[in-house]
Amino acid sequence: MAKRHIETEAVHAGEPTPRIGGAVVAPIFQSAMYVDDGDSDYHDIRYIRLNNTPNHEAVAAKLAALEGADAALVTASGMAAITTALLSVLSSGDHVLVQNCLYGGTHGFVTQDLPRLGIEHDVIDACDPSSWDAKLRESTRAVYVETITNPLMQVGELDEVAAFAKRHGLVSLIDNTFASPVNFRPIEHGYDISLHSCTKYLNGHSDIVAGAIVGSSALLLEAKRRLDHFGGSLDPHACFLLHRGMKTLALRVERQNETAGELARFLHGHDGVRRVHYPGLPDHPGHSRARTLLDGMGGMISFELEGGPGDANAFLRRLTLPIVAPSLGGVESLVTRPAATSHKGMSPEEREASGISDGLIRLSVGIESADDLIADLDAALSSLQE
Ligand SMILES: *Cc1c(COP(=O)(O)O)cnc(C)c1O
């Protein structure tokens, strides 16, 4: 059969065949354990913590299909996926190269927890391949990047990272949360492991926390062994919700790409806005890379107002549609000030050096009408100028 499109895979891939009891929707298996005759290997005993109930298998097969990978594993959170994957690749004495602007939890894990296990790291600029060789050590085992970084939406030389890893025998890992499989499929670009916070676009409804590790069967077997021991397993009810959310992934993300593009252009043209960070805008530093690498520019925008941090808070209070809350990727638009939420752990100097001003506003575009969102942004911006 011809390769199916992602819209079709989102609905049909991984569904149990034959359908269980004829049910069109795979039911929730709310059972911790299953009949076992004692012949199974430990990791194959069916048990929720061993990540192999029918709900785990269905959602993992759908995830693998969406990214064109052999296998996938769902986890209890995005951080469970990231920490489990890194610890399945790295051992004491190893060294890992990581991108310079990581998700906060990942940054904390790499800088605070990995050193306690004897694992060192160096930071790379993913936009500058000529600087990477100098960071290699005898003990370098892996390279870790993000498809679209938070909150400045940078897009690095992603194909070059995967090629660099292959050349030097490193395992390449990428956090693909911000892009989702609709906009980028890392395995097709040569990455070994793709990671997700399914809390965001994959589930899309802001009602669960979940994660995923996607890649080759061999790497996923290693990751499952670690996850079986670490215990960061997703419960079947959350598997069911994630599975349900994923069926509409393509519809949601395609609309979010479109609306975010409209909002970014509106903000860019508004005289109350100093700067807009969106890969779809021609003046974004990663624009040409994003156009080559990504199928869509994503639903995340950040921007600074002319009035700076004081105005940013007043602006957030005057919005009536986007909800002021951290996180992203759901059907409702969410807005935050990274300096007060996701990047609060950094010192003001570190934030400034990373280009994250105190007045920066981050918008996760939902599926509301673009016209209504623009009208709401416009009204809030106008009220600041009065
Ligand atoms: C939210 C997020 C995570 C962590 O995911 P949780 O589900 O909250 O554990 C990791 N990476 C990125 C890019 C994220 O946005």
Tab-separated table of C-alpha atoms and ligand atoms in Angstrom:
chain	number	residue	atom	x	y	z
A	1	MET	CA	0.000	0.000	0.000
A	2	ALA	CA	1.175	3.541	-0.725
A	3	LYS	CA	2.603	5.358	2.284
A	4	ARG	CA	-0.344	6.914	4.067
A	5	HIS	CA	-0.468	10.566	4.986
A	6	ILE	CA	-0.102	11.709	8.587
A	7	GLU	CA	-3.800	12.739	8.787
A	8	THR	CA	-4.759	9.117	8.045
A	9	GLU	CA	-2.118	7.589	10.328
A	10	ALA	CA	-3.288	9.793	13.208
A	11	VAL	CA	-6.748	8.258	12.957
A	12	HIS	CA	-5.968	4.656	11.947
A	13	ALA	CA	-2.399	3.636	12.863
A	14	GLY	CA	-1.938	1.402	15.880
A	15	GLU	CA	-5.610	0.581	16.321
A	16	PRO	CA	-6.030	-3.009	17.546
A	17	THR	CA	-6.955	-5.506	14.812
A	18	PRO	CA	-9.389	-7.095	15.054
A	19	ARG	CA	-11.137	-4.297	16.958
A	20	ILE	CA	-11.623	-5.398	20.540
A	21	GLY	CA	-15.191	-6.670	20.990
A	22	GLY	CA	-15.947	-4.836	17.759
A	23	ALA	CA	-15.471	-1.488	19.522
A	24	VAL	CA	-14.608	1.297	17.065
A	25	VAL	CA	-12.682	3.035	19.846
A	26	ALA	CA	-10.046	0.986	21.671
A	27	PRO	CA	-11.364	0.561	25.233
A	28	ILE	CA	-9.507	1.443	28.434
A	29	PHE	CA	-7.911	-1.605	30.049
A	30	GLN	CA	-8.175	-0.536	33.663
A	31	SER	CA	-6.296	-3.586	34.955
A	32	ALA	CA	-2.906	-3.416	36.672
A	33	MET	CA	-1.999	-7.054	35.952
A	34	TYR	CA	-2.859	-9.821	33.529
A	35	VAL	CA	-3.034	-13.621	33.667
A	36	ASP	CA	0.507	-14.964	33.373
A	37	ASP	CA	1.577	-18.572	33.066
A	38	GLY	CA	5.059	-17.913	34.437
A	39	ASP	CA	6.878	-18.430	31.123
A	40	SER	CA	7.326	-14.709	30.302
A	41	ASP	CA	10.601	-12.877	30.553
A	42	TYR	CA	10.417	-10.243	33.353
A	43	HIS	CA	10.059	-7.337	30.909
A	44	ASP	CA	7.273	-9.119	29.013
A	45	ILE	CA	4.967	-9.777	31.948
A	46	ARG	CA	1.892	-7.697	31.201
A	47	TYR	CA	1.726	-5.066	33.931
A	48	ILE	CA	1.126	-1.306	33.818
A	49	ARG	CA	4.621	-0.451	35.063
A	50	LEU	CA	6.115	-2.652	32.342
A	51	ASN	CA	4.523	-0.376	29.733
A	52	ASN	CA	2.888	-3.159	27.765
A	53	THR	CA	-0.864	-3.163	28.367
A	54	PRO	CA	-3.094	-2.974	25.267
A	55	ASN	CA	-3.495	0.784	25.837
A	56	HIS	CA	0.294	1.306	25.908
A	57	GLU	CA	0.781	-0.781	22.788
A	58	ALA	CA	-1.905	0.994	20.764
A	59	VAL	CA	-0.707	4.505	21.562
A	60	ALA	CA	2.957	3.565	21.071
A	61	ALA	CA	2.220	2.045	17.641
A	62	LYS	CA	0.348	5.203	16.608
A	63	LEU	CA	3.263	7.386	17.763
A	64	ALA	CA	5.802	5.281	15.862
A	65	ALA	CA	3.680	5.510	12.696
A	66	LEU	CA	3.367	9.306	12.993
A	67	GLU	CA	7.147	9.698	13.028
A	68	GLY	CA	7.948	6.894	10.589
A	69	ALA	CA	9.894	5.014	13.292
A	70	ASP	CA	10.160	1.302	14.192
A	71	ALA	CA	8.989	1.754	17.744
A	72	ALA	CA	7.845	4.120	20.469
A	73	LEU	CA	7.304	4.120	24.203
A	74	VAL	CA	4.913	6.333	26.141
A	75	THR	CA	5.977	7.661	29.527
A	76	ALA	CA	4.426	9.379	32.544
A	77	SER	CA	5.656	12.839	31.454
A	78	GLY	CA	7.904	14.524	28.939
A	79	MET	CA	10.634	14.649	31.590
A	80	ALA	CA	10.255	10.884	32.186
A	81	ALA	CA	10.887	10.389	28.448
A	82	ILE	CA	13.896	12.724	28.385
A	83	THR	CA	15.584	11.402	31.546
A	84	THR	CA	14.921	7.752	30.669
A	85	ALA	CA	16.229	8.186	27.114
A	86	LEU	CA	19.387	9.992	28.253
A	87	LEU	CA	20.070	7.393	30.941
A	88	SER	CA	19.542	4.569	28.465
A	89	VAL	CA	22.293	6.056	26.270
A	90	LEU	CA	24.744	7.506	28.827
A	91	SER	CA	26.788	5.807	31.544
A	92	SER	CA	29.196	7.016	34.170
A	93	GLY	CA	32.299	8.518	32.511
A	94	ASP	CA	30.414	9.549	29.355
A	95	HIS	CA	30.139	13.040	27.924
A	96	VAL	CA	27.177	14.553	26.084
A	97	LEU	CA	26.871	17.649	23.876
A	98	VAL	CA	23.694	19.649	24.464
A	99	GLN	CA	22.158	22.664	22.756
A	100	ASN	CA	22.677	26.003	24.523
A	101	CYS	CA	19.012	26.836	25.230
A	102	LEU	CA	17.362	23.708	26.574
A	103	TYR	CA	13.908	23.268	28.085
A	104	GLY	CA	14.233	24.180	31.805
A	105	GLY	CA	13.686	20.667	33.194
A	106	THR	CA	16.182	19.183	30.745
A	107	HIS	CA	18.720	21.900	31.584
A	108	GLY	CA	18.297	21.105	35.287
A	109	PHE	CA	18.728	17.371	34.693
A	110	VAL	CA	21.849	17.799	32.559
A	111	THR	CA	23.505	20.360	34.846
A	112	GLN	CA	22.424	19.072	38.283
A	113	ASP	CA	21.653	15.352	38.056
A	114	LEU	CA	23.960	13.969	35.349
A	115	PRO	CA	27.148	15.239	37.101
A	116	ARG	CA	26.164	13.250	40.225
A	117	LEU	CA	26.222	10.144	38.019
A	118	GLY	CA	29.635	11.028	36.577
A	119	ILE	CA	28.253	12.232	33.232
A	120	GLU	CA	29.679	15.500	31.892
A	121	HIS	CA	28.345	17.835	29.251
A	122	ASP	CA	29.345	20.695	26.989
A	123	VAL	CA	27.105	23.210	25.343
A	124	ILE	CA	26.907	23.725	21.571
A	125	ASP	CA	25.399	26.404	19.357
A	126	ALA	CA	23.155	24.332	17.080
A	127	CYS	CA	23.284	27.072	14.421
A	128	ASP	CA	27.107	26.904	14.059
A	129	PRO	CA	28.348	23.454	12.888
A	130	SER	CA	31.954	24.692	12.567
A	131	SER	CA	32.130	25.019	16.372
A	132	TRP	CA	31.106	21.432	17.205
A	133	ASP	CA	34.294	19.433	16.479
A	134	ALA	CA	36.210	21.371	19.138
A	135	LYS	CA	33.758	20.174	21.795
A	136	LEU	CA	34.215	16.465	21.051
A	137	ARG	CA	35.998	14.289	23.589
A	138	GLU	CA	37.103	10.673	23.585
A	139	SER	CA	34.158	10.008	25.922
A	140	THR	CA	31.459	11.851	23.927
A	141	ARG	CA	28.536	9.496	23.446
A	142	ALA	CA	25.558	11.600	22.421
A	143	VAL	CA	24.304	14.926	21.108
A	144	TYR	CA	21.009	16.455	22.256
A	145	VAL	CA	19.063	19.293	20.595
A	146	GLU	CA	15.516	20.666	20.283
A	147	THR	CA	13.659	21.169	16.987
A	148	ILE	CA	12.337	24.635	17.868
A	149	THR	CA	13.755	26.198	21.023
A	150	ASN	CA	11.856	27.916	23.794
A	151	PRO	CA	11.098	30.821	23.948
A	152	LEU	CA	12.936	32.384	20.961
A	153	MET	CA	11.849	29.682	18.469
A	154	GLN	CA	15.353	29.123	17.128
A	155	VAL	CA	15.805	26.385	14.539
A	156	GLY	CA	19.344	25.001	14.374
A	157	GLU	CA	21.212	23.139	11.631
A	158	LEU	CA	19.185	20.039	12.398
A	159	ASP	CA	20.306	17.915	9.439
A	160	GLU	CA	23.928	18.815	10.217
A	161	VAL	CA	23.495	17.677	13.842
A	162	ALA	CA	22.265	14.234	12.745
A	163	ALA	CA	25.099	13.946	10.183
A	164	PHE	CA	27.697	15.047	12.767
A	165	ALA	CA	26.416	12.362	15.163
A	166	LYS	CA	26.669	9.673	12.460
A	167	ARG	CA	30.191	10.791	11.514
A	168	HIS	CA	31.423	10.523	15.107
A	169	GLY	CA	29.419	7.482	16.228
A	170	LEU	CA	27.241	9.482	18.637
A	171	VAL	CA	23.614	8.825	19.474
A	172	SER	CA	21.524	11.803	18.321
A	173	LEU	CA	18.521	12.814	20.422
A	174	ILE	CA	16.068	15.591	19.663
A	175	ASP	CA	13.192	17.051	21.666
A	176	ASN	CA	10.509	17.411	18.973
A	177	THR	CA	7.769	18.729	21.287
A	178	PHE	CA	7.392	22.208	19.760
A	179	ALA	CA	7.220	20.960	16.162
A	180	SER	CA	5.097	17.823	16.688
A	181	PRO	CA	5.303	15.035	14.088
A	182	VAL	CA	3.116	17.129	11.762
A	183	ASN	CA	5.850	19.731	11.261
A	184	PHE	CA	9.007	17.620	11.709
A	185	ARG	CA	9.773	13.895	11.791
A	186	PRO	CA	13.296	13.520	13.193
A	187	ILE	CA	13.829	9.894	12.205
A	188	GLU	CA	13.417	10.867	8.517
A	189	HIS	CA	16.265	13.365	9.089
A	190	GLY	CA	18.620	10.746	10.515
A	191	TYR	CA	18.045	11.192	14.262
A	192	ASP	CA	18.288	8.120	16.467
A	193	ILE	CA	15.819	9.182	19.154
A	194	SER	CA	12.940	11.668	19.043
A	195	LEU	CA	11.408	12.807	22.323
A	196	HIS	CA	8.111	14.451	23.152
A	197	SER	CA	6.246	16.026	25.945
A	198	CYS	CA	2.882	14.589	24.836
A	199	THR	CA	1.393	16.976	27.403
A	200	LYS	CA	1.588	19.518	24.585
A	201	TYR	CA	0.546	19.040	20.936
A	202	LEU	CA	0.253	15.250	20.851
A	203	ASN	CA	-2.487	15.165	23.469
A	204	GLY	CA	-3.536	18.695	22.630
A	205	HIS	CA	-6.212	19.185	25.266
A	206	SER	CA	-4.208	20.312	28.316
A	207	ASP	CA	-5.727	17.563	30.473
A	208	ILE	CA	-2.880	15.077	31.022
A	209	VAL	CA	0.898	14.969	31.467
A	210	ALA	CA	2.650	12.381	29.273
A	211	GLY	CA	5.776	11.811	27.213
A	212	ALA	CA	7.182	9.668	24.427
A	213	ILE	CA	10.460	8.165	23.227
A	214	VAL	CA	10.512	7.294	19.521
A	215	GLY	CA	13.239	5.479	17.548
A	216	SER	CA	14.721	2.165	16.438
A	217	SER	CA	13.588	-1.096	18.041
A	218	ALA	CA	17.060	-1.675	19.507
A	219	LEU	CA	17.287	1.723	21.222
A	220	LEU	CA	13.677	1.480	22.365
A	221	LEU	CA	14.292	-1.922	23.929
A	222	GLU	CA	17.089	-0.373	26.007
A	223	ALA	CA	14.845	2.556	26.945
A	224	LYS	CA	11.994	0.229	27.950
A	225	ARG	CA	14.311	-1.764	30.240
A	226	ARG	CA	15.300	1.477	32.004
A	227	LEU	CA	11.708	2.742	32.143
A	228	ASP	CA	10.507	-0.599	33.554
A	229	HIS	CA	12.941	-0.037	36.455
A	230	PHE	CA	12.584	3.734	36.874
A	231	GLY	CA	8.807	3.371	36.938
A	232	GLY	CA	7.822	6.475	34.967
A	233	SER	CA	4.926	4.636	33.310
A	234	LEU	CA	1.774	6.218	31.925
A	235	ASP	CA	-1.442	4.847	33.383
A	236	PRO	CA	-3.990	3.268	30.988
A	237	HIS	CA	-6.571	5.988	31.395
A	238	ALA	CA	-4.024	8.644	30.419
A	239	CYS	CA	-2.924	6.377	27.509
A	240	PHE	CA	-6.536	6.374	26.349
A	241	LEU	CA	-6.811	10.172	26.567
A	242	LEU	CA	-3.526	10.625	24.710
A	243	HIS	CA	-4.654	8.134	22.062
A	244	ARG	CA	-7.910	10.059	21.613
A	245	GLY	CA	-6.133	13.402	21.450
A	246	MET	CA	-3.668	12.152	18.819
A	247	LYS	CA	-6.443	11.323	16.356
A	248	THR	CA	-6.992	15.056	15.746
A	249	LEU	CA	-3.279	16.002	15.866
A	250	ALA	CA	-2.939	16.834	12.172
A	251	LEU	CA	-6.130	18.921	12.058
A	252	ARG	CA	-5.164	20.873	15.141
A	253	VAL	CA	-1.531	21.516	14.230
A	254	GLU	CA	-2.301	22.465	10.619
A	255	ARG	CA	-4.782	25.063	11.916
A	256	GLN	CA	-2.366	26.235	14.628
A	257	ASN	CA	0.390	26.712	12.001
A	258	GLU	CA	-1.962	28.797	9.901
A	259	THR	CA	-3.345	30.941	12.722
A	260	ALA	CA	0.089	31.486	14.301
A	261	GLY	CA	1.355	32.735	10.925
A	262	GLU	CA	-1.496	35.260	10.761
A	263	LEU	CA	-0.976	36.390	14.347
A	264	ALA	CA	2.788	36.701	13.895
A	265	ARG	CA	2.309	38.915	10.813
A	266	PHE	CA	-0.267	41.018	12.662
A	267	LEU	CA	2.051	41.523	15.649
A	268	HIS	CA	5.041	42.208	13.387
A	269	GLY	CA	3.120	45.003	11.660
A	270	HIS	CA	1.825	46.619	14.886
A	271	ASP	CA	3.633	49.735	16.106
A	272	GLY	CA	3.133	48.752	19.761
A	273	VAL	CA	5.276	45.624	19.221
A	274	ARG	CA	9.075	45.900	19.201
A	275	ARG	CA	10.066	42.441	18.060
A	276	VAL	CA	8.420	39.145	17.086
A	277	HIS	CA	10.105	35.724	17.193
A	278	TYR	CA	8.395	33.315	14.789
A	279	PRO	CA	10.265	31.022	12.365
A	280	GLY	CA	7.708	31.794	9.653
A	281	LEU	CA	8.672	35.492	9.551
A	282	PRO	CA	11.350	36.330	6.945
A	283	ASP	CA	13.373	38.364	9.484
A	284	HIS	CA	13.639	35.452	11.958
A	285	PRO	CA	17.280	34.233	12.105
A	286	GLY	CA	16.197	30.619	11.552
A	287	HIS	CA	13.697	31.380	8.791
A	288	SER	CA	15.527	29.825	5.846
A	289	ARG	CA	16.471	26.702	7.856
A	290	ALA	CA	12.894	26.391	9.106
A	291	ARG	CA	11.592	26.622	5.529
A	292	THR	CA	13.891	23.835	4.403
A	293	LEU	CA	13.438	21.574	7.422
A	294	LEU	CA	9.883	22.032	8.674
A	295	ASP	CA	6.543	21.249	7.046
A	296	GLY	CA	4.885	23.981	9.112
A	297	MET	CA	6.181	26.844	11.238
A	298	GLY	CA	4.376	25.807	14.414
A	299	GLY	CA	1.918	27.411	16.782
A	300	MET	CA	4.366	29.157	19.123
A	301	ILE	CA	5.179	32.885	18.923
A	302	SER	CA	7.077	35.163	21.288
A	303	PHE	CA	7.248	38.949	21.188
A	304	GLU	CA	8.281	42.086	23.039
A	305	LEU	CA	6.168	45.186	23.425
A	306	GLU	CA	7.543	48.689	22.896
A	307	GLY	CA	6.731	49.435	26.548
A	308	GLY	CA	8.825	46.571	28.006
A	309	PRO	CA	8.065	44.487	31.129
A	310	GLY	CA	5.602	46.944	32.768
A	311	ASP	CA	3.439	46.935	29.677
A	312	ALA	CA	3.749	43.156	29.313
A	313	ASN	CA	1.881	42.520	32.565
A	314	ALA	CA	-0.824	45.082	31.746
A	315	PHE	CA	-1.169	43.531	28.277
A	316	LEU	CA	-1.618	40.023	29.709
A	317	ARG	CA	-4.327	41.306	32.065
A	318	ARG	CA	-6.236	42.901	29.185
A	319	LEU	CA	-6.391	39.820	26.970
A	320	THR	CA	-9.753	38.073	27.149
A	321	LEU	CA	-9.171	34.968	24.973
A	322	PRO	CA	-5.655	33.600	25.627
A	323	ILE	CA	-5.436	32.254	29.162
A	324	VAL	CA	-2.458	33.386	31.231
A	325	ALA	CA	-0.868	30.043	32.083
A	326	PRO	CA	2.363	28.143	31.418
A	327	SER	CA	2.564	25.162	29.054
A	328	LEU	CA	1.454	25.026	25.426
A	329	GLY	CA	0.067	23.017	22.572
A	330	GLY	CA	-3.583	22.776	23.608
A	331	VAL	CA	-6.768	23.862	21.852
A	332	GLU	CA	-7.054	26.996	23.976
A	333	SER	CA	-4.519	29.776	23.399
A	334	LEU	CA	-2.191	30.272	26.358
A	335	VAL	CA	0.076	33.187	27.088
A	336	THR	CA	2.968	33.586	29.571
A	337	ARG	CA	5.941	35.753	30.387
A	338	PRO	CA	8.890	33.282	30.324
A	339	ALA	CA	10.963	35.405	32.745
A	340	ALA	CA	8.208	34.874	35.335
A	341	THR	CA	7.492	31.198	34.580
A	342	SER	CA	9.556	28.753	32.475
A	343	HIS	CA	12.824	30.725	32.785
A	344	LYS	CA	12.413	31.976	36.349
A	345	GLY	CA	15.201	29.632	37.455
A	346	MET	CA	17.789	31.603	35.432
A	347	SER	CA	19.379	34.769	36.797
A	348	PRO	CA	18.373	38.034	35.049
A	349	GLU	CA	21.938	38.143	33.595
A	350	GLU	CA	21.661	34.601	32.206
A	351	ARG	CA	18.286	35.460	30.705
A	352	GLU	CA	19.598	38.646	29.146
A	353	ALA	CA	22.571	36.736	27.672
A	354	SER	CA	20.133	34.237	26.155
A	355	GLY	CA	18.042	37.031	24.622
A	356	ILE	CA	15.095	36.457	26.967
A	357	SER	CA	14.091	39.928	28.125
A	358	ASP	CA	11.867	40.377	31.181
A	359	GLY	CA	9.142	41.773	28.933
A	360	LEU	CA	9.132	38.848	26.489
A	361	ILE	CA	5.653	37.338	26.026
A	362	ARG	CA	5.129	33.806	24.740
A	363	LEU	CA	1.901	32.839	23.008
A	364	SER	CA	0.770	29.267	22.363
A	365	VAL	CA	-1.815	29.610	19.622
A	366	GLY	CA	-4.931	27.471	20.061
A	367	ILE	CA	-7.674	26.609	17.598
A	368	GLU	CA	-9.910	29.637	18.169
A	369	SER	CA	-10.788	31.832	15.180
A	370	ALA	CA	-7.756	33.792	13.967
A	371	ASP	CA	-9.975	36.861	13.520
A	372	ASP	CA	-11.147	36.704	17.135
A	373	LEU	CA	-7.587	36.257	18.420
A	374	ILE	CA	-6.312	39.183	16.347
A	375	ALA	CA	-9.189	41.377	17.554
A	376	ASP	CA	-8.332	40.464	21.144
A	377	LEU	CA	-4.589	41.178	20.713
A	378	ASP	CA	-5.424	44.412	18.915
A	379	ALA	CA	-7.757	45.611	21.670
A	380	ALA	CA	-5.195	44.825	24.393
A	381	LEU	CA	-2.405	46.608	22.446
A	382	SER	CA	-4.603	49.654	21.777
A	383	SER	CA	-5.571	49.960	25.426
A	384	LEU	CA	-1.850	50.265	26.316
A	385	GLN	CA	-1.397	53.164	23.921
A	386	GLU	CA	-4.268	55.202	25.368
B	1	LIG	C1	6.867	20.689	28.507
B	1	LIG	C2	8.135	20.310	27.867
B	1	LIG	C3	8.923	19.281	28.381
B	1	LIG	C4	8.574	18.541	29.653
B	1	LIG	O1	7.386	17.850	29.521
B	1	LIG	P1	6.451	17.416	30.765
B	1	LIG	O2	5.369	16.650	30.075
B	1	LIG	O3	5.995	18.664	31.428
B	1	LIG	O4	7.292	16.574	31.660
B	1	LIG	C5	10.082	18.950	27.700
B	1	LIG	N1	10.460	19.599	26.589
B	1	LIG	C6	9.734	20.604	26.068
B	1	LIG	C7	10.219	21.293	24.838
B	1	LIG	C8	8.554	21.002	26.685
B	1	LIG	O5	7.849	22.003	26.175
